[in-house]
C-alpha positions as a printed Julia matrix, in Angstrom:
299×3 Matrix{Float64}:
   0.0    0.0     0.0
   1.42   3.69   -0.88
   0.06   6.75   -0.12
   1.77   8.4    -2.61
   1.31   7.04   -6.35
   4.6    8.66   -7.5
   7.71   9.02   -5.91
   8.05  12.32   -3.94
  11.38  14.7    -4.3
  11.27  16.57   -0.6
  14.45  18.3    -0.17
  14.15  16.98    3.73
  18.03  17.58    4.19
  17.6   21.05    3.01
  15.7   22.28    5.7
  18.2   21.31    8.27
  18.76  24.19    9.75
  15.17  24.73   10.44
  14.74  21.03   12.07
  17.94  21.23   13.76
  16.54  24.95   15.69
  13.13  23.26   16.16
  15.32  19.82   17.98
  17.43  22.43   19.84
  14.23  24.54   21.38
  12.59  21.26   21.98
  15.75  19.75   23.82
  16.15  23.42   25.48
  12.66  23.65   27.18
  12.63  20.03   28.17
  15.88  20.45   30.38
  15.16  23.78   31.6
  11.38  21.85   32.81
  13.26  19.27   34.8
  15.83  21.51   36.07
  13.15  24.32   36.93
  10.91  21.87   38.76
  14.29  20.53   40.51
  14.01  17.08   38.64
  11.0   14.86   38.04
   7.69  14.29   39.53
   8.5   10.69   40.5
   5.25   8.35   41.3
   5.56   6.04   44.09
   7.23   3.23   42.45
  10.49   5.58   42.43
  10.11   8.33   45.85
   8.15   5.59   47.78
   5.39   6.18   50.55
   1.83   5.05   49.97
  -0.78   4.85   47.31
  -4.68   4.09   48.05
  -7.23   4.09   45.83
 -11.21   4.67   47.29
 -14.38   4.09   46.05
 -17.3    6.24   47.0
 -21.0    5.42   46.48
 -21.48   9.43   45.67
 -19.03  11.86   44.29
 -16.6   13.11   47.43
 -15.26  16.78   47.87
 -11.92  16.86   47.74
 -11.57  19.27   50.34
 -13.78  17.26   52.62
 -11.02  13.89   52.06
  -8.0   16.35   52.82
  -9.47  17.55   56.12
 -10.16  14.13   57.06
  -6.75  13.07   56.33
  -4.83  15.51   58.17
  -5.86  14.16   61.71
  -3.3   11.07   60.65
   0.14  12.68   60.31
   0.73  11.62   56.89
   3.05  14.29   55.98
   2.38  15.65   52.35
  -0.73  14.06   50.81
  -1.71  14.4    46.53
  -5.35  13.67   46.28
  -7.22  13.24   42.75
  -9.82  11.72   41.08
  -9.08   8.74   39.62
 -11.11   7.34   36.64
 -14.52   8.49   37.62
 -15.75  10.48   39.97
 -16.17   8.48   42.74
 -12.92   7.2    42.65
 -10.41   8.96   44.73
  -6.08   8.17   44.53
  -4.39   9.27   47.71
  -0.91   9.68   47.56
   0.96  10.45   50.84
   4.97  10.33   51.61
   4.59   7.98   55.01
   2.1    5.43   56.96
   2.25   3.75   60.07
   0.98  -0.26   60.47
   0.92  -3.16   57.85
  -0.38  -2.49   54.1
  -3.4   -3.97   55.4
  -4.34  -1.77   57.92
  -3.44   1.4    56.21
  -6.54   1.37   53.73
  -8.61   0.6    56.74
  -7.26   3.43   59.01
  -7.81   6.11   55.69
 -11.17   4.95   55.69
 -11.78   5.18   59.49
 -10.4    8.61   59.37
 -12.5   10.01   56.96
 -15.67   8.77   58.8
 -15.27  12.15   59.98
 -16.73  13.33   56.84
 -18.31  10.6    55.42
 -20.62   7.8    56.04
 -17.76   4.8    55.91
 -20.56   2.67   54.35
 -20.37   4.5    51.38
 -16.69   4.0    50.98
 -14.89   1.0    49.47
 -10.61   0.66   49.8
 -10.26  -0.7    46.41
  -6.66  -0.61   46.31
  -3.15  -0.31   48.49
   0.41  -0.32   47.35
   3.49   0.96   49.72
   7.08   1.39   48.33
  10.12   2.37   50.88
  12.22   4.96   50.06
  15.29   2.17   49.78
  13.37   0.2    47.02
  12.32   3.28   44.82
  16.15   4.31   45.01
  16.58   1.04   43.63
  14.03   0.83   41.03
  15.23   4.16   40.08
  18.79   3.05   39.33
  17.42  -0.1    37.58
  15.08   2.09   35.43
  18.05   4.03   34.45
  20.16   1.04   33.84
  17.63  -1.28   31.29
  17.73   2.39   29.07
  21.4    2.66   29.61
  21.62  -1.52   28.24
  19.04  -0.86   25.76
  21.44   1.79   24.37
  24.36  -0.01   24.61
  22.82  -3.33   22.75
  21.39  -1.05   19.95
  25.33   0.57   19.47
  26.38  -3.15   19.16
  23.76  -4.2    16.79
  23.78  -1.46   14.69
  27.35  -1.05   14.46
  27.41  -5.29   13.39
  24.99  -4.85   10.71
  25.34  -1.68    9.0
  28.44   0.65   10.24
  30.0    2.36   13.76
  28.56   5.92   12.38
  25.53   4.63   11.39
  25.04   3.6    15.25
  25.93   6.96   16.72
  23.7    8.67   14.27
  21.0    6.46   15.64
  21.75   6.69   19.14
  22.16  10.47   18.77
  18.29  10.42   17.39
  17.02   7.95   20.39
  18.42  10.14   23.15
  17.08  13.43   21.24
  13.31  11.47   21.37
  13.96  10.3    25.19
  14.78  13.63   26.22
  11.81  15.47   24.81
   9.27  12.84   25.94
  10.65  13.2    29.64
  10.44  16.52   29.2
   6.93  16.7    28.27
   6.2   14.99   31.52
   8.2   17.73   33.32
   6.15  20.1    31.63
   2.97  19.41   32.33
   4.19  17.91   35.63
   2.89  14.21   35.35
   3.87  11.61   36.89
   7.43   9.67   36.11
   6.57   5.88   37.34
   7.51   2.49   36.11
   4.99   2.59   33.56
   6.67   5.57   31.8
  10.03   3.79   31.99
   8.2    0.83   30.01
   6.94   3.53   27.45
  10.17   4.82   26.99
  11.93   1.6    26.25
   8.64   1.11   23.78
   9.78   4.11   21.86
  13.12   3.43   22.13
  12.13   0.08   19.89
   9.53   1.82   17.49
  12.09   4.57   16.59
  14.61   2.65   15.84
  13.01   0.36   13.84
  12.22   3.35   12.07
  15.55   4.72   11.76
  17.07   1.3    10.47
  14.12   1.01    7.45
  15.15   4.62    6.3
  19.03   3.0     7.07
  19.05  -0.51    5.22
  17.5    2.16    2.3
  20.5    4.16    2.63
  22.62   1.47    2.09
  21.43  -0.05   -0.7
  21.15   3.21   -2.6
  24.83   3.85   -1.91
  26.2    0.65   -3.24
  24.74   2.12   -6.94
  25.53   6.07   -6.11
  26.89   6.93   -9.84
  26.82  10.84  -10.11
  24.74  11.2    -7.19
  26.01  13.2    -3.69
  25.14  11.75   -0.61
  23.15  14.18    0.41
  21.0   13.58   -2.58
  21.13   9.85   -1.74
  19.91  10.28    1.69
  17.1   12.56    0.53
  16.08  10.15   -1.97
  16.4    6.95    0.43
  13.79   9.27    2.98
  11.5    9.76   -0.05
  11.38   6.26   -0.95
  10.39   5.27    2.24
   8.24   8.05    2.92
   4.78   6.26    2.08
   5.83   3.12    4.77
   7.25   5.71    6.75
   3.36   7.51    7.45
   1.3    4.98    7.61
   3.38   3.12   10.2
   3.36   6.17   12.01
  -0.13   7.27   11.63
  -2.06   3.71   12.12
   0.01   3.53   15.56
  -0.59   7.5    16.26
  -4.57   6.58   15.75
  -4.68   3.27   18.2
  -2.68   5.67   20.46
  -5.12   8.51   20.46
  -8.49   5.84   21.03
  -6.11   4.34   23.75
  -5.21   8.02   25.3
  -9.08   9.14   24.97
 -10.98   5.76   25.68
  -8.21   3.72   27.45
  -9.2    4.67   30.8
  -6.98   6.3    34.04
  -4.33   3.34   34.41
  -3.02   3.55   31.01
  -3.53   7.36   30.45
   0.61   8.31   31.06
   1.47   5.21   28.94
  -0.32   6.11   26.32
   0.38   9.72   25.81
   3.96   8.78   26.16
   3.62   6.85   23.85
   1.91   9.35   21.52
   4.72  12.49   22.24
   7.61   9.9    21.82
   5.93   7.75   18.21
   5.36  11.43   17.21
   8.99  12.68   17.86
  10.61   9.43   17.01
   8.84   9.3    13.06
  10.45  13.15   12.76
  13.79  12.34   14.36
  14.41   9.21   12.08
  13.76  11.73    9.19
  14.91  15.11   10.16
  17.59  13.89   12.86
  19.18  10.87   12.12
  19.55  11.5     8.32
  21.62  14.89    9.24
  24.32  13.12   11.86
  24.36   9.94    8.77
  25.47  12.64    6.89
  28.05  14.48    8.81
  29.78  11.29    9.8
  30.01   9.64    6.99
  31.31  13.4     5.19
  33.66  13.02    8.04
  34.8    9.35    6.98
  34.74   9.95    3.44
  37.47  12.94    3.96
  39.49  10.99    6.02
């Protein structure tokens, strides 16, 4: 299937310097987020403490659930509907007493302002601050082997530059999908982590299609430059390119809209990094393909 029904002649490396500004900006704002907010809103699975999710048989105030928390010494609570309603996630940094016992002790202190009939402890999950140090570093560490396998792989089956053209273009999509979290100050959990090693696969699948076209095209250059090869290699692969992109963009958006509370963040990572990642293995990893292998060429 093609979308187009001729071959299309974009000049895509001739707008670098526009794509390149647009990268930068992108890059820019995400760091100065993280670093303005003093690093990343990490969920529970990373900064530990105490999550509990409520049901209520009538939609609660969430004033009325913060006043009847603070007669428990919970240090700083984050309360917000959760899915409906009448669903209620309470965050807070500390509890005292088994897992067991915490859900019931929420619910006996907010008898205070409610009838505890009408509320159900659907859920609780407690991480120590020890383990979400840990799952932290681990978190950090499958990217960091991710990385380091895709170096090795791509370096084995096409060429060394070709891998730190690609890498250059994962850790340019990583950056600006973190940093749309910083921005609009969502939650960083385990789930994102498992989004980002998602995209991490997508984009470079990507990256190698417009890659393996690359090569092929270069083996039978004749007259042409490589810049014109690369531009041509993106055009030919342009049609399999978008519709890739935009079937998975479309089951992202129904899953973003329709999906429901749980996978919310996992789905609109995955929507800011399939987004970024189709225009990085275009616009980004073309551009470092071609100033590396300029570089090796002159050598």
């Amino acid at each position: 299937m093609e979308i187009f029904k001729t071959e299309t002649k974009i000049d895509f490396l001739g707008k670098t310097r526009i794509t390149l500004a647009l990268s930068a900006i992108l890059i820019f704002i995400s760091i100065a987020s993280i670093a303005f907010h003093g690093g990343l809103n990490y969920g529970i699975d990373f900064a530990g403490g105490t999550l509990v999710q409520l049901k209520f048989k009538e939609p609660p105030s969430i004033n009325d659930v913060r006043d009847g928390l603070k007669t428990m010494g919970m240090g700083e609570s984050s309360i917000q509907e959760f899915g409906s309603k009448n669903d209620i996630l309470i965050r807070v940094q500390r509890s005292d007493g088994k897992l067991e016992a915490v859900g019931q002790n929420i619910r006996d202190a907010l008898s205070s302002k409610f009838n505890k009939d009408d509320i159900t402890v659907e859920r609780v999950e407690m991480v120590g601050p020890k383990v979400g140090k840990d799952l932290r570093e681990k978190a950090l560490l499958s990217i960091l082997y991710a990385i380091i396998g895709i170096v090795i792989y791509i370096s084995w089956r096409f060429e060394f530059q070709y891998a730190i053209a690609a890498i250059l273009a994962l850790i340019h999509d990583i950056v600006i999908t973190v940093g749309a979290f910083s921005l609009l100050d969502k939650e960083f959990t385990l789930t994102i982590v498992a989004a980002i090693l998602t995209i991490i696969g997508y984009s470079l699948n990507d990256t190698i299609v417009v890659f393996d076209r690359i090569r092929e095209n270069l083996r039978r250059r004749g007259k042409f430059s490589l810049t014109e090869i690369i531009n041509g290699s993106i055009n030919q692969t342009l049609s399999r390119t978008l519709l890739t992109s935009g079937t998975t963009l479309l089951v992202m958006m129904a899953i973003f809209l329709r999906g429901g509370e749980i996978i919310h963040d996992f789905s609109f990572a995955l929507l800011i990094g399939v987004g970024i990642g189709t225009y990085s293995s275009i616009f980004v990893a073309s551009v470092f393909l071609v100033y590396w292998e300029s570089r090796a060429r002159a050598r």
